[in-house]
Amino acid sequence: MPETVSAMLSAILDLTDDAILVIDPPTRTVRFSSPRAIELIGPVLLGDSVPVSQVFANDEAQFDDFLRLARSVTDPIISQVLLLPGREVVTVKGRRMTASDDTSRVLLLLEREAELSHRFRLISERILALRTEVGRRVLAEKRLSSNIHALRRALGAIRNIASIDVSTDTYLQEAVTLIARDLETHGALLVLDELGRLHVGAATGRFGGILAPKQTLNLSHADFTRTWARDPKLARDLLWTSLTHASGGALDPAGTLAIPVSVSGAIRGVLICVPNAEAAPGGVTQAEGDIVAEVLGNLIARAETEARLIHAQKLQAVGQLTGGIAHDFNNILAVVLGNAEILLEEITGPRLELAEEIQDAAIRGATLTSRLLAFARKQPLKPETTDINALLREIDPLLRRTIREDIDLELVSGGGLWPGRLDKSQFENAVLNLVANARDAMPEGGKLTVETANVRLDADYAAQHEEVRPGQYVMVAVSDNGTGMVPEVAQEACTPFFTTKAVGEGSGLGLSMVFGFVKQSEGHLKIYSEPGLGTTVKMYFPRDLSGNPVPAPRRPDRAESDTPRKGRILVTEDDPGVLKYVERSLTKLGYLVDAVTTGDDAARLMARNTYDVLLTDVVLPGTMNGARLAAIAKGIAPRMPVLFMSGYSENVIVHHGSLDQGVEFISKPFTRDQLASRIAALIRA
Ligand SMILES: Nc1ncnc2c1ncn2[C@@H]1O[C@H](COP(=O)(O)OP(=O)(O)OP(=O)(O)O)[C@@H](O)[C@H]1O
Ligand SMILES: [Mg+2]
């Protein structure tokens, strides 16, 4: 009998003024006696486990019969006993203490008058109730202690999982091995989703030899989660069927525990354990499994965050590198391009072709650096309030020139389209890149659609996509019904230099440029693709809420080289090659040009002469950079326009990727026509 029961029984017997004994029939001993019983029978009862033979003078067999009878029926049995030492005859009422327990005690009430005591019944009933209550508590304590054991096990597992290094390829296998060991299971299996397919993430113990890591299952993640939401049991059955199939029929689902593993609230997989009944009281509990599965989900989330961070750092490094190279490279290209242009004008005959080739190569080089800069989000952008439908109509001929005749291009302009905020020339580039990709994906021809619509991205959508702010966007979708992409390709498509095209056919920078540009425009990019069906790339640009009037479509740049120009221009550029090219070009156009290599020289000249335009490099050696020079110019000649030129501009005049208000800027390398039209526009204004 548990300690607590004994203590409470003696307490009750102490309280009664009846003569009561508790007998243990198998040992024929007295286990408890009330004070009144001790008074009646004598100090012999003060000992522990007093044999009944020292209390009663009855025949043993007769007394046993009485006890047996008392234990076999629920109502009290009345008999008579002879008390020792005087063999006094007293009436005894016997009653069993519990109904089910086979070692149940018998309660005896000794009375001098032969009358059924009402109080006796009450007391015995109370003891019965007490026994039931205590039984319940003992059971609860047992459960609690097994829960505490489970909790300790789970805590151990959590501690061990938390210290796993998630940067290794084996972190999941390590985690699952620890879980199996710490939870005292025969084995554990983690089934995970990647790119929509379920596969074996890690397996150990009983599962170890049967299933290979990374082995794919013939059950899609979508089917599994959809079924799980409706009917978890059916989902488990589906999973077992595909696991059995994958293992060649060697798995037994009996007694296993399957717990979904969620990452950021979405089910990503399932943890399966085979509880080890001998080692763990009650086996692994559901609660324990839930805790461990949650920790596992957090571990996966941590690993993914870390991987994303590393990826982001890598891209940042590419960006920094690109920025640094682009600056010098663009200066070089400016010289090559400019001089090729001059050659083209000055020579004739078979050499002309050579000059054309130089020009083409320089333009290709310029496109490459500009795409890299766009990917690195370091292209100086001039975001403007834009009617995107009008802009698309404007570039429609250009798009049609890009595709082939067997491709049917349709422009679907959304009605009541909000004005968007974007850099028009980069937008053109982006659409051109997408259209070129769609063309290449439809070698046999097909249908290409460019579609616009107003879209609201809500908080839920934003939470599920990185770097997306909820709000109103103008969407531009480019769709084709071409080859489509398998998930692995779609996932990598925006990585710089990733291409599936043959050498020389693709640089792998098209989508990288689009991605960088959209992000730099504070927009969002999403690729939907089905192998064999086609692809849709959606760009989202922020709705322009400035209330600015939407500017009328631009007039195409005229070739302005022909009409001779008037005006005096001060050029500041530290790269002598570029300086010479710019000076020569402007002189050829008819301008008077003063060319210097430092800001200090420029400042001295401005103090002496009057100029119509200051054309200056952004980055200049010494303390006088382009921005300071412009500030000085403003003091000397407030009405003189300043045009900055640079090959790379994450600096003084470009903040967060967009130009300061009112700043005029031309990206290196530029053609003479481009320079001519900018200068002419500034002098006109
Ligand atoms: N519309 C599309 N349909 C099918 N696959 C596409 C589509 N767009 C892009 N891809 C895939 O993504 C890859 C990367 O595209 P991206 O535009 O960045 O580079 P590229 O087209 O290969 O080269 P580049 O654009 O520099 O000439 C492509 O090689 C192709 O495999
Ligand atoms: Mg491309």
Short mmCIF file of C-alpha atoms and ligand atoms in Angstrom, two decimals, residues 433 437 501 510, ligand 2:
data_model
loop_
_atom_site.label_atom_id
_atom_site.label_comp_id
_atom_site.label_asym_id
_atom_site.label_seq_id
_atom_site.Cartn_x
_atom_site.Cartn_y
_atom_site.Cartn_z
CA ASN A 433 15.80 41.00 -72.38
CA ASN A 437 14.45 35.07 -73.65
CA LYS A 501 22.51 28.42 -73.91
CA GLY A 510 19.77 39.01 -69.13
MG MG B 2 18.52 36.24 -71.85
#
